[in-house]
Each structure stands twice: as structure tokens, then as C-alpha cells.
Short mmCIF file of C-alpha atoms and ligand atoms in Angstrom, two decimals:
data_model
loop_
_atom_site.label_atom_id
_atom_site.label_comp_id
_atom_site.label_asym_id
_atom_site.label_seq_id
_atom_site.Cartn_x
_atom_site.Cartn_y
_atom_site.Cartn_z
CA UNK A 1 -33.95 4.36 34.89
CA UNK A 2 -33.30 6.55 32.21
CA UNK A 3 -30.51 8.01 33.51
CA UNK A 4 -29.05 4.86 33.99
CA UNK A 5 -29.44 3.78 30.45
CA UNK A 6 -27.99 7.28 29.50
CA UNK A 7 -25.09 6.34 31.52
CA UNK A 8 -24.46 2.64 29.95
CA UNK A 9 -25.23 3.69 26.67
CA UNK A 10 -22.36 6.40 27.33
CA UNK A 11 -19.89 3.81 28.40
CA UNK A 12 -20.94 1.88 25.44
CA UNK A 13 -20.01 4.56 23.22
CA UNK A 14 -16.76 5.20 24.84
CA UNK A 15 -15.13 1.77 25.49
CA UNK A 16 -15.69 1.54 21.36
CA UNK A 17 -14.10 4.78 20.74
CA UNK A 18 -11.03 3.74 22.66
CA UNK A 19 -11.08 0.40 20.77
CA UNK A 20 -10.70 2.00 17.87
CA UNK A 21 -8.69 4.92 18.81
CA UNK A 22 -5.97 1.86 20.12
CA UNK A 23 -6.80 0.05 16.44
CA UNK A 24 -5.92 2.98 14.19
CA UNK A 25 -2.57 3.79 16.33
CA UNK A 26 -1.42 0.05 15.43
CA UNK A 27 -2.38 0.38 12.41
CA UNK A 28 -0.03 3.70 12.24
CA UNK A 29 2.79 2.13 14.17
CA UNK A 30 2.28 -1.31 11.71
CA UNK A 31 2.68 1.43 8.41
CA UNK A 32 5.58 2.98 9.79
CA UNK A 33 7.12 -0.30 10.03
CA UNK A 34 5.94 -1.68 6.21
CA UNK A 35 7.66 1.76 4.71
CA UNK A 36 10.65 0.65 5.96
CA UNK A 37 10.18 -2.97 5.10
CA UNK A 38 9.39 -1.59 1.51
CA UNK A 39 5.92 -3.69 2.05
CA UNK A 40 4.35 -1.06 -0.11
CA UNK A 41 4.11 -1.87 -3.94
CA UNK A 42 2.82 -0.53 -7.01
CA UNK A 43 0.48 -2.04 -9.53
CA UNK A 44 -0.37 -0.42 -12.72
CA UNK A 45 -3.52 -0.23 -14.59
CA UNK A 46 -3.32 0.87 -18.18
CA UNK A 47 -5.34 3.64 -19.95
CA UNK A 48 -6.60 3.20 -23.58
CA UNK A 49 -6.66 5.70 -26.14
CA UNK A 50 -10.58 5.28 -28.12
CA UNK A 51 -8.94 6.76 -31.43
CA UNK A 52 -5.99 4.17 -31.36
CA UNK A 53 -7.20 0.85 -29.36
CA UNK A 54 -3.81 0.88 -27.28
CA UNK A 55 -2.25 1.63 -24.13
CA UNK A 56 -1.06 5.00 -24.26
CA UNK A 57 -0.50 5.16 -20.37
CA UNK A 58 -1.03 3.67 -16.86
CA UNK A 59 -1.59 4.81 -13.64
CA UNK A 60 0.36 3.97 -10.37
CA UNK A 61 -1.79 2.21 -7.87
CA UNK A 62 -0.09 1.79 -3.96
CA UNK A 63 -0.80 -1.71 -2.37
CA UNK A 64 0.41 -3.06 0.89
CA UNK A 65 1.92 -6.08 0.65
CA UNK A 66 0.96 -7.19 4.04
CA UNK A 67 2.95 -10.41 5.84
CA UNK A 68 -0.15 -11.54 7.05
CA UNK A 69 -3.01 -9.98 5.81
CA UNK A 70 -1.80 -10.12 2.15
CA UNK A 71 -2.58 -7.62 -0.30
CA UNK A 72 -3.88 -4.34 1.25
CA UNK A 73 -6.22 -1.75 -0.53
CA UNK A 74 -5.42 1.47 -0.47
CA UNK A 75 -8.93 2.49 -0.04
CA UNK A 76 -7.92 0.67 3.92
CA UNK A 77 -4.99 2.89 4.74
CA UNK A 78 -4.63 5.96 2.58
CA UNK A 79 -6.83 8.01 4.84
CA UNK A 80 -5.10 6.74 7.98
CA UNK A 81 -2.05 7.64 6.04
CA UNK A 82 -3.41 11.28 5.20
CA UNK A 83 -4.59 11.42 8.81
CA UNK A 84 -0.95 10.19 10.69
CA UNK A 85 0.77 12.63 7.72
CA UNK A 86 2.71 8.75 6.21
CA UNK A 87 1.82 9.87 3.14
CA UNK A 88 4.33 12.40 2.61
CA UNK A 89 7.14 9.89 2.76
CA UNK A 90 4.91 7.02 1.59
CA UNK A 91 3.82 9.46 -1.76
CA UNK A 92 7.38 10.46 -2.41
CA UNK A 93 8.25 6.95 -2.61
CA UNK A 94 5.74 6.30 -4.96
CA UNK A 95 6.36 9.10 -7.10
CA UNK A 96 10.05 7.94 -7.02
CA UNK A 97 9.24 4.44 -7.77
CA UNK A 98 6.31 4.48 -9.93
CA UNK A 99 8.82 7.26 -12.32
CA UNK A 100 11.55 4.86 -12.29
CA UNK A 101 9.95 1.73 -13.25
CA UNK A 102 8.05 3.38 -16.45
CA UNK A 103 11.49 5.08 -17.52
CA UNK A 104 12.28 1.55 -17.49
CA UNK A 105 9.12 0.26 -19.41
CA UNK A 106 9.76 3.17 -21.99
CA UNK A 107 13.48 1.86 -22.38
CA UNK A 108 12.58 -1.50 -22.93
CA UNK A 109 9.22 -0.87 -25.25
CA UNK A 110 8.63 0.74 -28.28
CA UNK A 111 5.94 2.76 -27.14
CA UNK A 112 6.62 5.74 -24.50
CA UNK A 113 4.00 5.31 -21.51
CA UNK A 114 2.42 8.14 -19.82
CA UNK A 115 2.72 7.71 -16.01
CA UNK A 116 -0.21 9.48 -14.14
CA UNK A 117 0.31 9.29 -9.70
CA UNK A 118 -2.35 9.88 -7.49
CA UNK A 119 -1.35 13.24 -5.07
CA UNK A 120 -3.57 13.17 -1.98
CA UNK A 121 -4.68 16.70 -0.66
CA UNK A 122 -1.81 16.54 2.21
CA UNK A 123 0.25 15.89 -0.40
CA UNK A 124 -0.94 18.91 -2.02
CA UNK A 125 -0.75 21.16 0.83
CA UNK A 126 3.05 20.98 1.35
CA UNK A 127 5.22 23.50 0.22
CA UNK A 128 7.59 21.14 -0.76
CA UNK A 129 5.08 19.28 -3.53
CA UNK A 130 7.18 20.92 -6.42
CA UNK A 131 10.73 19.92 -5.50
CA UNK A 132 9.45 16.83 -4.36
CA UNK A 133 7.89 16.13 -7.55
CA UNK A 134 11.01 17.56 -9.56
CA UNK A 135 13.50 14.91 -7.68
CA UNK A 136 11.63 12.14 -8.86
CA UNK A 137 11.80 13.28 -12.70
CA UNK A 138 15.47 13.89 -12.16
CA UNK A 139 16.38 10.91 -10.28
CA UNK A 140 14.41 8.62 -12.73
CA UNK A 141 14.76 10.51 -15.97
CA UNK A 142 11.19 10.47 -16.66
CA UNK A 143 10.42 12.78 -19.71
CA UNK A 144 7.95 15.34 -17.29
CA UNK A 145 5.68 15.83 -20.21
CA UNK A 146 4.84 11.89 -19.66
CA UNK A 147 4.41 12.48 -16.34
CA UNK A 148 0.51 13.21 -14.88
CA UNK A 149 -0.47 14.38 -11.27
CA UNK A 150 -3.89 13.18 -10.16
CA UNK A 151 -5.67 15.24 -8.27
CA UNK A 152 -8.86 15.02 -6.83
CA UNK A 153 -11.67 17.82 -7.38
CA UNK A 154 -12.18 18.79 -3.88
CA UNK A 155 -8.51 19.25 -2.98
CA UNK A 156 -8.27 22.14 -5.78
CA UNK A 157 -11.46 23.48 -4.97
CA UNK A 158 -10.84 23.62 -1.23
CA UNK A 159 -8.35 26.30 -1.46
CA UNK A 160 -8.32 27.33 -5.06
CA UNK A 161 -6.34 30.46 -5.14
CA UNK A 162 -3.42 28.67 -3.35
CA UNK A 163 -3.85 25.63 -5.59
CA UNK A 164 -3.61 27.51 -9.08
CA UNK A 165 -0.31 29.09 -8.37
CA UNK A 166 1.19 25.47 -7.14
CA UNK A 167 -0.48 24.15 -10.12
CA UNK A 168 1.17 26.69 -12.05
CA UNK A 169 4.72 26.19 -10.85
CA UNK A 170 4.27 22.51 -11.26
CA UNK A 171 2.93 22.94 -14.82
CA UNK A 172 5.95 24.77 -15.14
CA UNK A 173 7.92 21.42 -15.35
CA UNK A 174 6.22 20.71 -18.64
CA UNK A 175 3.67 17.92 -16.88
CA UNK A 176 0.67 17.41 -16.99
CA UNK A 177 -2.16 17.30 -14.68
CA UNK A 178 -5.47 15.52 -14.54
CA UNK A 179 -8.57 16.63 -11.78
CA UNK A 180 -9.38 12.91 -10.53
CA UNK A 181 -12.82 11.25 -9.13
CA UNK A 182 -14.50 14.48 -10.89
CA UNK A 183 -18.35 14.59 -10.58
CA UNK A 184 -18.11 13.46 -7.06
CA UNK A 185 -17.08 17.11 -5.76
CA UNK A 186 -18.33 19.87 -5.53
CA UNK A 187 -16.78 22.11 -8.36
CA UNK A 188 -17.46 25.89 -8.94
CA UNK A 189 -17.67 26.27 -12.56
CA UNK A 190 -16.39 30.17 -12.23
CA UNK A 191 -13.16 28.46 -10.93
CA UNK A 192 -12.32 25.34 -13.00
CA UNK A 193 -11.54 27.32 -16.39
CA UNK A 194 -9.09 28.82 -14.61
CA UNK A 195 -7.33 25.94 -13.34
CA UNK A 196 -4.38 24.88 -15.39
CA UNK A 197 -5.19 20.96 -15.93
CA UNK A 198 -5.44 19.08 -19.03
CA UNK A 199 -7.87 16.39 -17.97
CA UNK A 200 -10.88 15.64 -16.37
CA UNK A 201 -11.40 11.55 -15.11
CA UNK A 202 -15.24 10.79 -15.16
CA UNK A 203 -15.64 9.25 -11.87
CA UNK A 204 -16.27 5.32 -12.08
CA UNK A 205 -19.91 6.11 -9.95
CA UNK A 206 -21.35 7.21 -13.27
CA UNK A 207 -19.81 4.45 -15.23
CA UNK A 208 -21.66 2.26 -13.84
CA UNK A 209 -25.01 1.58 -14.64
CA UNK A 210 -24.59 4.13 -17.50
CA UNK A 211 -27.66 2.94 -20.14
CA UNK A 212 -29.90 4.57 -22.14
CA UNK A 213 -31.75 6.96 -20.67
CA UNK A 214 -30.01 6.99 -17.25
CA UNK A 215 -29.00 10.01 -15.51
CA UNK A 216 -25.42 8.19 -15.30
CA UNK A 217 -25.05 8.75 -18.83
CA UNK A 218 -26.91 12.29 -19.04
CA UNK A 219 -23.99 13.24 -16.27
CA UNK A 220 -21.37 11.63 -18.26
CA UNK A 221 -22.20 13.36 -21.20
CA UNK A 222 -22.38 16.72 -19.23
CA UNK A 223 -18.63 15.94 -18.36
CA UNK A 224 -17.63 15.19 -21.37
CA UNK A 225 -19.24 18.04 -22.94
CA UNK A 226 -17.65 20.45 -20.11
CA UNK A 227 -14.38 19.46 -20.52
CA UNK A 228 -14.23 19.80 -23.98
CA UNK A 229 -15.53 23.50 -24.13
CA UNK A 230 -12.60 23.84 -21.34
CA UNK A 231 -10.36 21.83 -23.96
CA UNK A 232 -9.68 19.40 -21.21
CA UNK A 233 -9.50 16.12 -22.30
CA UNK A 234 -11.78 13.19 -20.56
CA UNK A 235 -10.96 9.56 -19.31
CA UNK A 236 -13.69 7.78 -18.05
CA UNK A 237 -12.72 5.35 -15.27
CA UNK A 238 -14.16 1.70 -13.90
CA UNK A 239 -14.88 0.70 -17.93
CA UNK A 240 -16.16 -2.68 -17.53
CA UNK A 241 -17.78 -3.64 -20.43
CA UNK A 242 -17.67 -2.93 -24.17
CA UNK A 243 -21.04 -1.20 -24.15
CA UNK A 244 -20.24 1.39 -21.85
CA UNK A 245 -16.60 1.77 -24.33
CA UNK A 246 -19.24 2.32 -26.89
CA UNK A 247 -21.43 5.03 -25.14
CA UNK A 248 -18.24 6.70 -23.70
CA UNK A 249 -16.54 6.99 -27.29
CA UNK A 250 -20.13 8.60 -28.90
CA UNK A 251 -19.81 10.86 -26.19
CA UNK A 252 -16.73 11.95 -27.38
CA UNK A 253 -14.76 10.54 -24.07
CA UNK A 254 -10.96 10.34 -25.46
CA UNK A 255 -9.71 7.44 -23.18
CA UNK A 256 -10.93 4.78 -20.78
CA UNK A 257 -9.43 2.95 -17.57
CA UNK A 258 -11.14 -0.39 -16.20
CA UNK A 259 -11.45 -3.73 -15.74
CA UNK A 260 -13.11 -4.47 -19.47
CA UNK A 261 -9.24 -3.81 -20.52
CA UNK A 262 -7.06 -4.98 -17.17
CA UNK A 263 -6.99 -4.78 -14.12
CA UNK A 264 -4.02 -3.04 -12.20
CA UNK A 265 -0.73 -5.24 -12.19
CA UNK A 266 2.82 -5.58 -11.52
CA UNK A 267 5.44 -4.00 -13.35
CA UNK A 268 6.40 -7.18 -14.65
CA UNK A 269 3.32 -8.50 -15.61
CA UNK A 270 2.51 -5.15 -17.84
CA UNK A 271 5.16 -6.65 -19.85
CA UNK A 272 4.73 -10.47 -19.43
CA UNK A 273 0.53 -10.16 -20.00
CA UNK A 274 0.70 -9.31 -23.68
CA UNK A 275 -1.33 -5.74 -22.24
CA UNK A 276 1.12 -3.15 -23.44
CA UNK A 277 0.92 -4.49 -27.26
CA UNK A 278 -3.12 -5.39 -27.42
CA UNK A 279 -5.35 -3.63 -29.80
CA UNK A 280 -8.65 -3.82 -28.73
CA UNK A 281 -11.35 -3.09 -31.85
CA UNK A 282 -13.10 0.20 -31.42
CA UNK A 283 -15.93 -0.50 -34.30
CA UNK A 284 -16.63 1.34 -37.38
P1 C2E B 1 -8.49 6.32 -8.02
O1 C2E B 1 -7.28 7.15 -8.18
O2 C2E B 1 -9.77 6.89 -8.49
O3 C2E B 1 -8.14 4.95 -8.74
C1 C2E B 1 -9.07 4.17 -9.46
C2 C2E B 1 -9.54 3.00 -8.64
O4 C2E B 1 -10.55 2.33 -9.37
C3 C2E B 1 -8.48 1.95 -8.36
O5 C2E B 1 -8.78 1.38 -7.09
C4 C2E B 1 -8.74 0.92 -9.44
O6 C2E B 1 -8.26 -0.37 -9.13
C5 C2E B 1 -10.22 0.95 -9.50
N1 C2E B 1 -10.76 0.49 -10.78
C6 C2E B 1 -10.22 0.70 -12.00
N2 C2E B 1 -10.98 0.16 -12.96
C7 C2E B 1 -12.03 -0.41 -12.34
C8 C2E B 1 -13.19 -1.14 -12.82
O7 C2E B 1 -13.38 -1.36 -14.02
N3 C2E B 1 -14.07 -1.55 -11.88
C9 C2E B 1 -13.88 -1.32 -10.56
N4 C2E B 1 -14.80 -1.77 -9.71
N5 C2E B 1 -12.80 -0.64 -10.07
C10 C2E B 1 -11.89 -0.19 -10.96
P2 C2E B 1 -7.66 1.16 -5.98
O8 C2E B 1 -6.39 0.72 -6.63
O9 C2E B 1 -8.26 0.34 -4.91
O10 C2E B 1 -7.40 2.64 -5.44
C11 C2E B 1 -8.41 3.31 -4.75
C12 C2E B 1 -8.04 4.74 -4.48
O11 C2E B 1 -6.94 4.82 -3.59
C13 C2E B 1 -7.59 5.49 -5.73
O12 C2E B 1 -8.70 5.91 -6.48
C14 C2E B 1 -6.83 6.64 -5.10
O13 C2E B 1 -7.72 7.64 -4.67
C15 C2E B 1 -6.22 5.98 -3.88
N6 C2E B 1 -4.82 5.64 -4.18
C16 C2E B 1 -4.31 4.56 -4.79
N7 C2E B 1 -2.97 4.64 -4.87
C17 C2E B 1 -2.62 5.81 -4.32
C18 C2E B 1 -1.36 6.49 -4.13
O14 C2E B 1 -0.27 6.04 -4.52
N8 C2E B 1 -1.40 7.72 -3.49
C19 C2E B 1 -2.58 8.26 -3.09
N9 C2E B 1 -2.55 9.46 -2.48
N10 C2E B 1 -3.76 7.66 -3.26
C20 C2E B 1 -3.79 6.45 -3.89
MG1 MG B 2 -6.52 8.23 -9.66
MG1 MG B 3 -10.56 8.14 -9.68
MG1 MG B 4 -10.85 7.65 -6.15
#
């Protein structure tokens, strides 16, 4: 009998696997298809500056504008996308596209945006990052120093010998580059000071439920503090509500990203909503 179970449960286990094996190779064939529909878009979501009250920048957010399902997450494809190795093509586009459409903000505006662009760690592992990244500042005429690469703590960690001297040449550009999601990873504090970044983003995990008295806001402080004796500068992202603007700023945080201020949108309706020109009050 209990073999027999053994054996069904086995079965079991294997007629899912090869569901979802079959699901996740449509879902690859279905993205090579949208990239050359040009289904994937980009919203924006602005970052505010604590000392002014403005938008001082926005990041570039990928979407799938699906014909059925309507609009995708990225947190639903960007791994299969790392996974399948999409993302190279589908991250050059968006460098390409996200640095054309905020030369064209910056043309049309008085204020000159920053543009940060998530890199994902395949991304990061190609030789050809740097040239990649240098064809979209040429072919856009994006000023580099207003461009900012987003990278995530483990991807620099991973292999951090390799990743300094990329980060290096890139830096060597004149752009910037932020360590994204940080708190989440596991970072060695011998290597980060070495690391040529100029920001750290406070992962929106401790941005929530940051009180009084919470370890949330113990960590966040820690961050802050870090970064500053690094003379990184901090974001904290997933600002909701004016309270945690308020703990953030005492904290010394220098800019915040989140819903509290907008939510990420077109290219067209950073213009239309009013967003780009709003000055939100940051007391005292
Ligand atoms: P991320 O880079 O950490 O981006 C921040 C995410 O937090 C975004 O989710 C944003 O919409 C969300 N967010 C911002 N403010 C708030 C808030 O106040 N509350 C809440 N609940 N959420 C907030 P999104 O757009 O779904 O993107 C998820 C992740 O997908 C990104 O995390 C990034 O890791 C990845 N991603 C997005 N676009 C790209 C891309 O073009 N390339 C790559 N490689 N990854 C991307
Ligand atoms: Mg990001
Ligand atoms: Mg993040
Ligand atoms: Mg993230």
C-alpha cells in the first residue's frame, strides 16, 4: 500500500511539473511574440526630493500590455524573462525607450528629469552592458549624468570583484548608479564602500509598517545612517503616507518614491496629471 501511494503521489508530482514546464514555454513563446508587437510599455513613477517638495526624477517601470489579459506586472514575467535570457533584448529596449522619452520630457519641461532603469542581474552579467548602455545615451541624447542604473544588492554582491570594474567602466560615462531593493540582500559591509554607487533605495518591506518603536524604522534608520557615512545618498521606496514622509525625512532619507505621491504612469500622463509641477509641503 505504501508503495502504491509512493507511486501516485509520484505521478502526481510529475503530471504538475509538466503542466507547468508546458505553461512557462507559452508563456516564453507568447513574450517573444509581444517584443515584436511592441506590447511592452513603460510607466513612470516619479521620485521627490524632501529638501525641495518636487519631482526631481522618475523611474522606468516595464508593463505588458497584454491583448487579453491587459496590463501585465512585471513582477509575472521578469523572472521568466531572466530565465528564457528575453531580457537582454527586452532591457535594451527599455533602456532605449525609457532614455528617449525623458530627453523628450526634459525638452518640453523646465525642469531636467533624472531617469533611473532597472538592470536585472543577466543584464548585468553581459559583457556587452556598457556599449549597450552607451547606445541608448547616444541614440536618445540623454545627458548620462541624468541617467541612473538600478541595481539590485545581490547581483553586485554575487560576484563583486567582476561587478566593481563593470561598475567602474560604466561610471565612466558620467552616470550614476543606485544599489536597488537594499536591506533585502545580503550585503558584506567590507565590500559595499568599495563599490562605486551613489545611492542606496530603502527597500519598500521596511516602509511599511515603519512606527515608532518598530524594528522597520530602527532598520531604516540603520540604512540611512550607513549610506550616509558611505556618502551614498538614500531614497526610500513604497512611501504611502505622509507620516512615514515625516519619519523618513528626520532620518535624514534625501528622497522618496510611492504611492502617497503617484503611482507609476504613462509618459503622457506625467505631463497631463499636473505631477511634474506639484509641490507637496514638507513641514517646518
Ligand atoms: P523595483 O525596481 O523595486 O520597483 C518598485 C516597485 O514598487 C514597482 O513595482 C512600483 O510600482 C512599486 N511601488 C512603488 N511605490 C509603491 C507604493 O507606495 N506601494 C506599493 N505597494 N508599491 C509601490 P512594479 O512596477 O510592479 O515592478 C516590480 C519590480 O519589477 C521592480 O521592482 C523591478 O525589480 C522589476 N522591474 C520593473 N521594470 C523593470 C525593467 O524594466 N527591467 C527589469 N530588469 N526589472 C524591472
Ligand atoms: Mg527599481
Ligand atoms: Mg526596489
Ligand atoms: Mg524590487
Amino acid at each position: 500500500r505504501a508503495k502504491l501511494l509512493g507511486k501516485a503521489r509520484f505521478e502526481v508530482f510529475d503530471y504538475e511539473m509538466h503542466i507547468k514546464a508546458r505553461k512557462l514555454m507559452q508563456l516564453v513563446t507568447d513574450m517573444r511574440q509581444a517584443l515584436k508587437r511592441s506590447e511592452f510599455i513603460l510607466h513612470y513613477q516619479p521620485i521627490i526630493s524632501f529638501a525641495s517638495g518636487r519631482v526631481i526624477g522618475v523611474e522606468a517601470l516595464i508593463r505588458w500590455q497584454h491583448p487579453t489579459h491587459g496590463l501585465v506586472s512585471p513582477v509575472e514575467f521578469i523572472p521568466v524573462a531572466e530565465e528564457s535570457g528575453l531580457i537582454l533584448p527586452i532591457g535594451q529596449r527599455v533602456l532605449e525607450e525609457s532614455c528617449r522619452a525623458i530627453t523628450r520630457l526634459n525638452a518640453q519641461t523646465d525642469i531636467e528629469l533624472m531617469l533611473s532603469v532597472n538592470i536585472s542581474g543577466k543584464q548585468f552579467a553581459q559583457e556587452d552592458l556598457f556599449d549597450v548602455v552607451k547606445r541608448a545615451l547616444i541614440v536618445s541624447g540623454l545627458k548620462p549624468r541624468n541617467l541612473k542604473l538600478e541595481i539590485t544588492e545581490s547581483v553586485v554582491m554575487e560576484n563583486a570583484k567582476q561587478a566593481i570594474e563593470l561598475l567602474k567602466r560604466l561610471k565612466s560615462l558620467d552616470l550614476q548608479v543606485s544599489i536597488d531593493d537594499f536591506g533585502t540582500g545580503y550585503s558584506s559591509l567590507s565590500y559595499l564602500h568599495r563599490f562605486p554607487v551613489d545611492m542606496l533605495k530603502i527597500d519598500r518591506s521596511f516602509v511599511s509598517m515603519m512606527e515608532a518603536g518598530s524594528d522597520n524604522l530602527e532598520i531604516a534608520r540603520t540604512i540611512v545612517s550607513l549610506a550616509h557615512s558611505l556618502s551614498l545618498e538614500v531614497v526610500a521606496e513604497g512611501v504611502e503616507t505622509v507620516a512615514q514622509q515625516d519619519m523618513l525625512r528626520e532620518l535624514g532619507c534625501e528622497f522618496g518614491q510611492g504611492f502617497y505621491y503617484a503611482k507609476p504612469m504613462s509618459e503622457e500622463d506625467l505631463l497631463a496629471s499636473g505631477v511634474l509641477t506639484t509641490h507637496w509641503p514638507m513641514g517646518e
